[in-house]
mmCIF file of C-alpha atoms in Angstrom:
data_model
loop_
_atom_site.group_PDB
_atom_site.id
_atom_site.type_symbol
_atom_site.label_atom_id
_atom_site.label_comp_id
_atom_site.label_asym_id
_atom_site.label_seq_id
_atom_site.Cartn_x
_atom_site.Cartn_y
_atom_site.Cartn_z
ATOM 1 C CA MET A 1057 17.242 -13.698 1.756
ATOM 2 C CA GLU A 1058 19.030 -10.425 2.324
ATOM 3 C CA ARG A 1059 22.205 -10.690 4.397
ATOM 4 C CA PRO A 1060 22.919 -7.127 5.470
ATOM 5 C CA ILE A 1061 25.934 -5.988 7.437
ATOM 6 C CA PHE A 1062 24.228 -4.747 10.574
ATOM 7 C CA LYS A 1063 25.720 -1.768 12.328
ATOM 8 C CA PRO A 1064 25.237 -1.121 16.054
ATOM 9 C CA LEU A 1065 22.164 0.844 17.068
ATOM 10 C CA GLY A 1066 23.106 4.491 17.304
ATOM 11 C CA SER A 1067 25.297 4.356 14.192
ATOM 12 C CA LYS A 1068 25.079 7.371 11.921
ATOM 13 C CA VAL A 1069 23.207 6.966 8.653
ATOM 14 C CA GLU A 1070 26.414 7.645 6.753
ATOM 15 C CA GLU A 1071 28.014 4.607 8.414
ATOM 16 C CA LEU A 1072 25.390 2.095 7.274
ATOM 17 C CA ASP A 1073 26.223 -0.520 4.702
ATOM 18 C CA THR A 1074 24.566 0.171 1.354
ATOM 19 C CA PRO A 1075 22.254 -0.227 -0.367
ATOM 20 C CA ALA A 1076 19.698 -0.165 2.447
ATOM 21 C CA LEU A 1077 16.082 0.858 2.939
ATOM 22 C CA LEU A 1078 15.685 3.584 5.555
ATOM 23 C CA VAL A 1079 12.582 4.955 7.239
ATOM 24 C CA ASP A 1080 12.827 8.215 9.147
ATOM 25 C CA LEU A 1081 10.675 7.634 12.226
ATOM 26 C CA ASP A 1082 9.881 11.304 12.844
ATOM 27 C CA VAL A 1083 8.723 11.859 9.261
ATOM 28 C CA PHE A 1084 6.789 8.584 9.257
ATOM 29 C CA GLU A 1085 4.919 9.516 12.428
ATOM 30 C CA SER A 1086 4.302 13.046 11.156
ATOM 31 C CA ASN A 1087 2.696 11.702 7.975
ATOM 32 C CA VAL A 1088 0.577 9.216 9.902
ATOM 33 C CA LYS A 1089 -0.527 11.845 12.405
ATOM 34 C CA SER A 1090 -1.458 14.251 9.615
ATOM 35 C CA VAL A 1091 -3.588 11.761 7.694
ATOM 36 C CA HIS A 1092 -5.172 10.066 10.704
ATOM 37 C CA SER A 1093 -6.004 13.418 12.296
ATOM 38 C CA PHE A 1094 -7.839 14.314 9.104
ATOM 39 C CA PHE A 1095 -9.929 11.149 9.351
ATOM 40 C CA GLN A 1096 -10.779 11.815 12.988
ATOM 41 C CA ASN A 1097 -13.041 14.599 11.732
ATOM 42 C CA GLN A 1098 -14.627 12.623 8.874
ATOM 43 C CA ASP A 1099 -17.468 10.124 8.729
ATOM 44 C CA ALA A 1100 -15.208 7.981 6.567
ATOM 45 C CA LYS A 1101 -12.293 6.270 8.294
ATOM 46 C CA ILE A 1102 -9.014 5.005 6.953
ATOM 47 C CA ARG A 1103 -8.164 1.321 6.726
ATOM 48 C CA PRO A 1104 -4.380 1.420 6.274
ATOM 49 C CA PHE A 1105 -3.182 -0.656 3.343
ATOM 50 C CA VAL A 1106 -0.195 -2.155 5.125
ATOM 51 C CA GLY A 1107 0.570 -4.359 2.141
ATOM 52 C CA VAL A 1108 2.534 -1.374 0.860
ATOM 53 C CA HIS A 1109 5.375 -1.745 3.371
ATOM 54 C CA ARG A 1110 4.676 -5.325 4.527
ATOM 55 C CA CYS A 1111 6.100 -4.529 7.963
ATOM 56 C CA PRO A 1112 3.999 -5.287 11.083
ATOM 57 C CA ALA A 1113 6.172 -3.027 13.247
ATOM 58 C CA LEU A 1114 5.343 -0.012 11.070
ATOM 59 C CA ALA A 1115 1.682 -1.024 10.968
ATOM 60 C CA ASN A 1116 1.622 -1.039 14.768
ATOM 61 C CA ILE A 1117 2.730 2.590 14.767
ATOM 62 C CA GLN A 1118 -0.019 3.485 12.306
ATOM 63 C CA MET A 1119 -2.700 1.798 14.393
ATOM 64 C CA GLN A 1120 -1.628 3.704 17.504
ATOM 65 C CA HIS A 1121 -3.092 6.816 15.878
ATOM 66 C CA SER A 1122 -6.885 7.078 15.788
ATOM 67 C CA GLY A 1123 -8.885 7.899 12.672
ATOM 68 C CA HIS A 1124 -8.873 4.306 11.411
ATOM 69 C CA ASN A 1125 -11.744 1.816 11.534
ATOM 70 C CA GLY A 1126 -9.874 -0.799 13.531
ATOM 71 C CA GLY A 1127 -8.615 -2.911 10.660
ATOM 72 C CA VAL A 1128 -5.909 -3.114 8.024
ATOM 73 C CA ALA A 1129 -5.846 -4.058 4.343
ATOM 74 C CA VAL A 1130 -3.412 -6.253 2.437
ATOM 75 C CA GLY A 1131 -3.114 -7.467 -1.120
ATOM 76 C CA THR A 1132 -2.855 -11.239 -0.666
ATOM 77 C CA VAL A 1133 -4.008 -13.949 1.699
ATOM 78 C CA SER A 1134 -0.409 -14.838 2.587
ATOM 79 C CA GLN A 1135 0.171 -11.221 3.610
ATOM 80 C CA ALA A 1136 -2.958 -11.495 5.738
ATOM 81 C CA GLU A 1137 -1.505 -14.618 7.352
ATOM 82 C CA THR A 1138 1.615 -12.686 8.315
ATOM 83 C CA PHE A 1139 -0.204 -9.700 9.776
ATOM 84 C CA ILE A 1140 -2.729 -11.823 11.661
ATOM 85 C CA ALA A 1141 0.164 -13.754 13.207
ATOM 86 C CA ASN A 1142 1.427 -10.381 14.406
ATOM 87 C CA GLY A 1143 -1.833 -9.387 16.083
ATOM 88 C CA PHE A 1144 -3.902 -7.705 13.350
ATOM 89 C CA HIS A 1145 -7.229 -9.467 13.655
ATOM 90 C CA ASP A 1146 -9.404 -7.409 11.289
ATOM 91 C CA THR A 1147 -7.993 -7.803 7.803
ATOM 92 C CA LEU A 1148 -9.298 -6.975 4.335
ATOM 93 C CA ILE A 1149 -7.736 -8.919 1.459
ATOM 94 C CA THR A 1150 -8.114 -6.821 -1.685
ATOM 95 C CA GLY A 1151 -6.708 -9.388 -4.125
ATOM 96 C CA LYS A 1152 -8.977 -12.101 -5.489
ATOM 97 C CA LEU A 1153 -8.949 -15.551 -3.883
ATOM 98 C CA VAL A 1154 -9.238 -17.631 -7.024
ATOM 99 C CA THR A 1155 -7.649 -20.977 -6.171
ATOM 100 C CA ALA A 1156 -8.937 -23.455 -3.628
ATOM 101 C CA ASP A 1157 -5.695 -23.265 -1.651
ATOM 102 C CA LYS A 1158 -6.050 -19.508 -1.171
ATOM 103 C CA ILE A 1159 -9.665 -19.856 -0.093
ATOM 104 C CA GLN A 1160 -8.735 -22.645 2.324
ATOM 105 C CA LEU A 1161 -6.046 -20.453 3.883
ATOM 106 C CA ALA A 1162 -8.494 -17.555 4.244
ATOM 107 C CA CYS A 1163 -10.928 -19.894 5.987
ATOM 108 C CA SER A 1164 -8.213 -21.072 8.358
ATOM 109 C CA LEU A 1165 -7.429 -17.451 9.193
ATOM 110 C CA ALA A 1166 -11.143 -16.748 9.707
ATOM 111 C CA GLN A 1167 -11.112 -19.176 12.621
ATOM 112 C CA ARG A 1168 -9.089 -16.667 14.624
ATOM 113 C CA ALA A 1169 -9.610 -13.321 12.880
ATOM 114 C CA SER A 1170 -12.159 -11.255 10.976
ATOM 115 C CA ILE A 1171 -11.488 -11.758 7.269
ATOM 116 C CA THR A 1172 -13.034 -9.717 4.467
ATOM 117 C CA VAL A 1173 -12.579 -10.747 0.841
ATOM 118 C CA THR A 1174 -13.519 -9.168 -2.473
ATOM 119 C CA VAL A 1175 -15.416 -10.783 -5.346
ATOM 120 C CA ASP A 1176 -16.548 -9.647 -8.783
ATOM 121 C CA ASN A 1177 -18.164 -12.762 -10.265
ATOM 122 C CA GLN A 1178 -20.593 -15.492 -9.295
ATOM 123 C CA GLU A 1179 -18.283 -18.421 -10.036
ATOM 124 C CA ASN A 1180 -15.662 -17.210 -7.569
ATOM 125 C CA LEU A 1181 -18.351 -16.585 -4.972
ATOM 126 C CA LYS A 1182 -19.627 -20.153 -5.365
ATOM 127 C CA ASP A 1183 -16.142 -21.511 -4.707
ATOM 128 C CA ILE A 1184 -15.688 -19.290 -1.649
ATOM 129 C CA SER A 1185 -19.100 -20.236 -0.274
ATOM 130 C CA ALA A 1186 -18.559 -23.964 -0.780
ATOM 131 C CA ILE A 1187 -15.228 -24.026 1.022
ATOM 132 C CA ALA A 1188 -16.200 -21.588 3.788
ATOM 133 C CA SER A 1189 -19.405 -23.462 4.594
ATOM 134 C CA SER A 1190 -17.558 -26.791 4.635
ATOM 135 C CA ARG A 1191 -15.090 -25.292 7.111
ATOM 136 C CA GLY A 1192 -17.824 -23.829 9.299
ATOM 137 C CA VAL A 1193 -16.632 -20.219 8.982
ATOM 138 C CA ASN A 1194 -18.058 -17.018 7.560
ATOM 139 C CA LEU A 1195 -16.122 -14.656 5.321
ATOM 140 C CA SER A 1196 -17.266 -11.068 4.961
ATOM 141 C CA VAL A 1197 -17.595 -10.079 1.309
ATOM 142 C CA LEU A 1198 -17.136 -6.777 -0.474
ATOM 143 C CA ILE A 1199 -18.289 -6.704 -4.082
ATOM 144 C CA GLU A 1200 -15.685 -5.009 -6.228
ATOM 145 C CA ILE A 1201 -17.057 -2.384 -8.606
ATOM 146 C CA SER A 1202 -15.151 -1.456 -11.737
ATOM 147 C CA SER A 1203 -13.717 2.054 -11.870
ATOM 148 C CA PRO A 1204 -13.143 4.078 -15.039
ATOM 149 C CA ASN A 1205 -10.369 2.347 -16.994
ATOM 150 C CA GLY A 1206 -10.082 -0.214 -14.228
ATOM 151 C CA PHE A 1207 -9.103 -3.805 -14.892
ATOM 152 C CA THR A 1208 -11.312 -5.706 -12.463
ATOM 153 C CA GLY A 1209 -14.694 -5.377 -10.839
ATOM 154 C CA VAL A 1210 -18.357 -5.638 -11.779
ATOM 155 C CA SER A 1211 -19.061 -3.208 -14.592
ATOM 156 C CA ASP A 1212 -22.843 -2.789 -14.377
ATOM 157 C CA SER A 1213 -25.227 -2.135 -11.507
ATOM 158 C CA LYS A 1214 -27.644 -4.980 -12.265
ATOM 159 C CA SER A 1215 -24.868 -7.582 -12.137
ATOM 160 C CA ALA A 1216 -23.663 -6.110 -8.846
ATOM 161 C CA LEU A 1217 -27.162 -6.350 -7.388
ATOM 162 C CA ASP A 1218 -27.476 -9.965 -8.508
ATOM 163 C CA LEU A 1219 -24.106 -10.740 -6.943
ATOM 164 C CA ALA A 1220 -25.122 -9.087 -3.662
ATOM 165 C CA LYS A 1221 -28.258 -11.222 -3.570
ATOM 166 C CA GLN A 1222 -26.155 -14.310 -4.225
ATOM 167 C CA VAL A 1223 -23.831 -13.440 -1.332
ATOM 168 C CA LEU A 1224 -26.834 -13.090 0.965
ATOM 169 C CA GLY A 1225 -28.225 -16.414 -0.184
ATOM 170 C CA SER A 1226 -24.959 -18.317 0.140
ATOM 171 C CA GLU A 1227 -23.658 -20.188 3.152
ATOM 172 C CA GLY A 1228 -20.329 -19.138 4.606
ATOM 173 C CA THR A 1229 -20.478 -15.573 3.278
ATOM 174 C CA ASP A 1230 -21.782 -12.307 4.715
ATOM 175 C CA PHE A 1231 -22.488 -9.361 2.431
ATOM 176 C CA GLN A 1232 -20.595 -6.419 3.886
ATOM 177 C CA GLY A 1233 -20.656 -3.844 1.117
ATOM 178 C CA LEU A 1234 -18.798 -2.475 -1.882
ATOM 179 C CA ILE A 1235 -15.255 -1.562 -2.827
ATOM 180 C CA LEU A 1236 -14.143 0.397 -5.863
ATOM 181 C CA ALA A 1237 -11.450 -1.264 -7.949
ATOM 182 C CA TYR A 1238 -8.246 0.743 -7.965
ATOM 183 C CA SER A 1239 -7.239 2.426 -11.197
ATOM 184 C CA PRO A 1240 -4.241 4.723 -11.768
ATOM 185 C CA THR A 1241 -6.537 7.061 -13.685
ATOM 186 C CA MET A 1242 -8.423 7.790 -10.453
ATOM 187 C CA SER A 1243 -5.568 9.921 -9.183
ATOM 188 C CA GLY A 1244 -6.615 13.532 -9.328
ATOM 189 C CA THR A 1245 -6.588 16.799 -7.496
ATOM 190 C CA LYS A 1246 -9.996 18.135 -8.511
ATOM 191 C CA SER A 1247 -13.176 17.243 -6.667
ATOM 192 C CA ASP A 1248 -15.216 16.814 -9.837
ATOM 193 C CA GLU A 1249 -12.700 14.285 -11.183
ATOM 194 C CA VAL A 1250 -12.926 12.283 -7.981
ATOM 195 C CA ILE A 1251 -16.735 12.374 -7.958
ATOM 196 C CA ASP A 1252 -16.815 11.144 -11.547
ATOM 197 C CA SER A 1253 -14.433 8.295 -10.730
ATOM 198 C CA ILE A 1254 -16.603 6.904 -7.921
ATOM 199 C CA LYS A 1255 -20.026 7.542 -9.464
ATOM 200 C CA PRO A 1256 -20.361 3.876 -10.534
ATOM 201 C CA LEU A 1257 -19.779 2.834 -6.926
ATOM 202 C CA LEU A 1258 -22.416 5.189 -5.545
ATOM 203 C CA ASP A 1259 -24.916 4.175 -8.239
ATOM 204 C CA VAL A 1260 -24.552 0.527 -7.234
ATOM 205 C CA LYS A 1261 -24.933 1.435 -3.568
ATOM 206 C CA SER A 1262 -28.210 3.222 -4.291
ATOM 207 C CA LEU A 1263 -29.576 0.323 -6.343
ATOM 208 C CA ILE A 1264 -28.731 -2.305 -3.741
ATOM 209 C CA GLU A 1265 -30.185 -0.250 -0.891
ATOM 210 C CA SER A 1266 -33.351 0.400 -2.908
ATOM 211 C CA ASN A 1267 -33.801 -3.366 -2.951
ATOM 212 C CA GLY A 1268 -33.782 -3.463 0.837
ATOM 213 C CA ILE A 1269 -30.212 -4.693 1.248
ATOM 214 C CA PRO A 1270 -28.021 -2.784 3.741
ATOM 215 C CA VAL A 1271 -24.626 -1.680 2.444
ATOM 216 C CA ASN A 1272 -22.489 -1.371 5.567
ATOM 217 C CA THR A 1273 -19.152 -0.609 3.928
ATOM 218 C CA VAL A 1274 -18.448 1.595 0.914
ATOM 219 C CA SER A 1275 -14.724 1.674 0.266
ATOM 220 C CA ALA A 1276 -12.776 3.777 -2.223
ATOM 221 C CA GLY A 1277 -9.734 5.959 -2.607
ATOM 222 C CA SER A 1278 -5.995 5.852 -2.166
ATOM 223 C CA THR A 1279 -3.166 8.056 -0.949
ATOM 224 C CA SER A 1280 -3.420 10.342 -3.972
ATOM 225 C CA ASN A 1281 -7.022 11.361 -3.268
ATOM 226 C CA TYR A 1282 -7.891 10.277 0.283
ATOM 227 C CA ASP A 1283 -8.733 13.838 1.337
ATOM 228 C CA LEU A 1284 -11.260 14.224 -1.475
ATOM 229 C CA ILE A 1285 -12.766 10.736 -1.358
ATOM 230 C CA ALA A 1286 -13.344 10.894 2.403
ATOM 231 C CA LYS A 1287 -15.658 13.871 1.988
ATOM 232 C CA VAL A 1288 -17.921 12.171 -0.553
ATOM 233 C CA ASP A 1289 -21.304 11.388 0.954
ATOM 234 C CA GLY A 1290 -21.819 7.638 1.061
ATOM 235 C CA VAL A 1291 -18.172 6.587 1.311
ATOM 236 C CA ASN A 1292 -17.161 5.385 4.780
ATOM 237 C CA GLN A 1293 -13.808 3.662 4.209
ATOM 238 C CA VAL A 1294 -10.589 4.668 2.454
ATOM 239 C CA THR A 1295 -7.824 2.098 1.907
ATOM 240 C CA ALA A 1296 -4.704 4.220 1.554
ATOM 241 C CA GLY A 1297 -1.205 2.867 2.056
ATOM 242 C CA SER A 1298 1.648 4.979 0.703
ATOM 243 C CA TYR A 1299 0.751 8.040 2.799
ATOM 244 C CA ALA A 1300 2.933 6.971 5.728
ATOM 245 C CA LEU A 1301 6.120 6.539 3.692
ATOM 246 C CA MET A 1302 5.413 8.529 0.517
ATOM 247 C CA ASP A 1303 7.038 8.138 -2.875
ATOM 248 C CA VAL A 1304 7.557 10.078 -6.077
ATOM 249 C CA LEU A 1305 4.321 8.702 -7.511
ATOM 250 C CA ASN A 1306 2.127 10.221 -4.792
ATOM 251 C CA SER A 1307 4.111 13.373 -4.002
ATOM 252 C CA GLU A 1308 2.523 15.081 -6.998
ATOM 253 C CA TYR A 1309 -0.864 14.838 -5.299
ATOM 254 C CA GLN A 1310 0.008 15.083 -1.591
ATOM 255 C CA SER A 1311 2.851 17.572 -1.342
ATOM 256 C CA SER A 1312 2.234 18.202 2.366
ATOM 257 C CA LEU A 1313 3.300 14.631 3.160
ATOM 258 C CA LYS A 1314 7.056 14.199 3.227
ATOM 259 C CA PRO A 1315 9.262 11.281 2.147
ATOM 260 C CA ALA A 1316 9.884 9.019 5.130
ATOM 261 C CA ALA A 1317 11.275 6.100 3.132
ATOM 262 C CA MET A 1318 14.495 6.242 1.179
ATOM 263 C CA VAL A 1319 17.058 3.918 -0.305
ATOM 264 C CA VAL A 1320 20.597 4.904 0.630
ATOM 265 C CA GLY A 1321 23.395 4.083 -1.775
ATOM 266 C CA THR A 1322 27.055 4.963 -2.143
ATOM 267 C CA VAL A 1323 28.973 6.604 -4.971
ATOM 268 C CA GLY A 1324 31.414 3.955 -6.129
ATOM 269 C CA SER A 1325 32.853 5.344 -9.330
ATOM 270 C CA LEU A 1326 33.367 8.656 -11.138
ATOM 271 C CA PRO A 1327 34.288 7.483 -14.662
ATOM 272 C CA ARG A 1328 34.278 10.988 -16.131
ATOM 273 C CA ASP A 1329 33.230 14.553 -15.356
ATOM 274 C CA GLY A 1330 29.495 14.816 -14.949
ATOM 275 C CA LEU A 1331 28.881 11.090 -14.433
ATOM 276 C CA ILE A 1332 28.788 9.039 -11.245
ATOM 277 C CA ILE A 1333 27.961 5.399 -10.598
ATOM 278 C CA GLY A 1334 26.112 4.371 -7.440
ATOM 279 C CA ASP A 1335 25.434 0.954 -5.924
ATOM 280 C CA ALA A 1336 21.620 1.162 -5.848
ATOM 281 C CA GLY A 1337 20.067 -0.219 -9.030
ATOM 282 C CA MET A 1338 16.855 -1.984 -9.990
ATOM 283 C CA LYS A 1339 17.333 -4.695 -7.368
ATOM 284 C CA THR A 1340 17.006 -2.110 -4.603
ATOM 285 C CA ASN A 1341 15.123 0.858 -6.107
ATOM 286 C CA GLY A 1342 12.726 -1.255 -8.127
ATOM 287 C CA ASN A 1343 11.846 -1.293 -11.782
ATOM 288 C CA ASP A 1344 8.486 0.408 -12.154
ATOM 289 C CA ILE A 1345 7.036 2.941 -14.586
ATOM 290 C CA GLY A 1346 9.173 5.765 -13.219
ATOM 291 C CA LEU A 1347 12.571 6.534 -11.737
ATOM 292 C CA PRO A 1348 13.411 7.413 -8.133
ATOM 293 C CA ARG A 1349 14.423 10.922 -7.118
ATOM 294 C CA ILE A 1350 17.807 11.680 -5.570
ATOM 295 C CA MET A 1351 16.856 13.642 -2.483
ATOM 296 C CA ASN A 1352 20.242 15.092 -1.529
ATOM 297 C CA TYR A 1353 21.170 15.956 -5.119
ATOM 298 C CA PRO A 1354 17.897 17.193 -6.656
ATOM 299 C CA ASP A 1355 19.683 18.549 -9.737
ATOM 300 C CA ALA A 1356 21.215 15.167 -10.545
ATOM 301 C CA GLU A 1357 19.579 13.161 -13.316
ATOM 302 C CA ILE A 1358 19.346 9.393 -13.276
ATOM 303 C CA MET A 1359 20.348 8.148 -16.721
ATOM 304 C CA TYR A 1360 19.299 4.568 -16.065
ATOM 305 C CA LEU A 1361 19.297 1.791 -13.507
ATOM 306 C CA SER A 1362 21.046 -1.481 -14.173
ATOM 307 C CA ALA A 1363 20.510 -4.494 -11.946
ATOM 308 C CA GLU A 1364 22.875 -3.350 -9.190
ATOM 309 C CA HIS A 1365 24.044 0.131 -10.189
ATOM 310 C CA CYS A 1366 22.711 3.529 -11.159
ATOM 311 C CA ASN A 1367 24.242 5.855 -13.729
ATOM 312 C CA ILE A 1368 23.715 9.476 -12.742
ATOM 313 C CA ILE A 1369 24.383 12.672 -14.701
ATOM 314 C CA THR A 1370 25.706 15.413 -12.395
ATOM 315 C CA THR A 1371 26.484 18.253 -14.819
ATOM 316 C CA LYS A 1372 23.892 20.486 -13.108
ATOM 317 C CA VAL A 1373 24.997 19.654 -9.560
ATOM 318 C CA LYS A 1374 26.845 22.580 -7.961
ATOM 319 C CA LYS A 1375 28.543 20.884 -5.004
ATOM 320 C CA PRO A 1376 31.355 18.392 -5.573
ATOM 321 C CA ILE A 1377 30.650 14.667 -5.315
ATOM 322 C CA VAL A 1378 33.410 12.251 -4.381
ATOM 323 C CA ARG A 1379 33.729 8.494 -4.155
ATOM 324 C CA GLY A 1380 32.100 7.243 -0.957
ATOM 325 C CA ASP A 1381 29.456 9.973 -0.787
ATOM 326 C CA LYS A 1382 25.943 8.805 0.038
ATOM 327 C CA LEU A 1383 22.972 8.982 -2.320
ATOM 328 C CA PHE A 1384 19.469 9.117 -0.849
ATOM 329 C CA PHE A 1385 16.771 7.944 -3.260
ATOM 330 C CA GLN A 1386 13.069 8.577 -2.812
ATOM 331 C CA PRO A 1387 11.443 5.488 -4.397
ATOM 332 C CA TYR A 1388 9.131 6.027 -7.329
ATOM 333 C CA ASP A 1389 6.716 3.406 -5.967
ATOM 334 C CA ILE A 1390 7.350 2.522 -2.337
ATOM 335 C CA GLY A 1391 5.281 -0.653 -2.586
ATOM 336 C CA VAL A 1392 7.670 -2.032 -5.183
ATOM 337 C CA THR A 1393 10.781 -0.917 -3.308
ATOM 338 C CA ALA A 1394 9.748 -2.212 0.124
ATOM 339 C CA ASN A 1395 9.272 -5.682 -1.314
ATOM 340 C CA LEU A 1396 12.953 -5.783 -2.301
ATOM 341 C CA PHE A 1397 14.275 -5.671 1.272
ATOM 342 C CA ASP A 1398 14.137 -8.070 4.191
ATOM 343 C CA PHE A 1399 14.916 -5.307 6.686
ATOM 344 C CA ILE A 1400 14.127 -1.643 7.222
ATOM 345 C CA MET A 1401 16.632 0.554 9.017
ATOM 346 C CA LEU A 1402 14.557 2.787 11.288
ATOM 347 C CA ILE A 1403 16.267 6.150 11.650
ATOM 348 C CA LYS A 1404 15.785 8.925 14.188
ATOM 349 C CA ASN A 1405 17.819 12.132 14.236
ATOM 350 C CA GLY A 1406 20.167 10.723 11.631
ATOM 351 C CA LYS A 1407 21.035 7.611 13.652
ATOM 352 C CA LEU A 1408 19.993 3.968 13.521
ATOM 353 C CA GLN A 1409 17.312 3.384 16.139
ATOM 354 C CA SER A 1410 16.014 -0.065 15.229
ATOM 355 C CA ILE A 1411 16.102 -2.759 12.555
ATOM 356 C CA LEU A 1412 12.641 -3.878 11.448
ATOM 357 C CA GLU A 1413 11.865 -7.062 9.567
ATOM 358 C CA VAL A 1414 9.767 -6.778 6.401
ATOM 359 C CA THR A 1415 7.919 -9.892 7.465
ATOM 360 C CA ALA A 1416 5.447 -10.071 4.578
ATOM 361 C CA ARG A 1417 8.055 -9.544 1.889
ATOM 362 C CA GLY A 1418 7.524 -11.877 -1.056
ATOM 363 C CA ARG A 1419 4.136 -13.080 0.232
ATOM 364 C CA TYR A 1420 2.519 -13.022 -3.208
ATOM 365 C CA ARG A 1421 0.141 -15.937 -2.714
#
């Protein structure tokens, strides 16, 4: 459990103890307004993937803006438990509920909230149906369809049709529709690339509907391509999450959205000219497939992150850096970084406005 040194509300950012995770409220709301306003004019609506930041207080801000379909998405059933306890009563769980304990928890949640789960095989569906029917609840089901180079999901249309029929014929489950499995290779800026990536999903939709089965929900997309996916005929839900906070990973595709989340660190050592050591390493920035970006020193180059420190080359930085200066890192993957903190320092006009708990941190189950 993180034990931060809390500063009084109204403290300047530069006075905060480091390392800390900051969210600029004005930028956060600007990003949310931009994306949700886009969806107000689309047939497809956004279902915010709040499992990215794991913070109910931030999710509440997102849901105050229209353009969504009334629900949220999370990655695990324990995350769903947290958000439902905080008033989010329409929740999609994108991760598979494989064990009996997870299914039992989902059924308990379904007694007081609308729960949607994803499946991609008949054996898992049988387990879900058996437990849900024994508990006297119904779980809505989205069949996950494999995307190009994806790791999960049904890979052929006939199997998806058979699975849809099985959902309809099972007790305790309601067939809701389809969801495309996420794949990093789906990120793209060209419409034809996006269309190609979701063609398997649309083919399955057509086959199921041709067999007289309604497909109420067709879900696809992410922050990197929400604006392209939402315009595809047949898609009516986009589960994007990083758009509100933004990170290096998604900035390449959505440059109009600005970084609201940042890790603030402090320069602690200057061992030689052109090298500084900061106090924000892998334990606070994360250890993903890429490095964070130093926002206030864009010409600085991160050499590497150790567990608790960062080694930074500053030979190209024009302005002097001294011990005690602050370093503001844009996370490479905000979902990884947010999970490393128990608290978010909410900032407005450069001052601490509120301290938010990352309530669903570490809820992997």
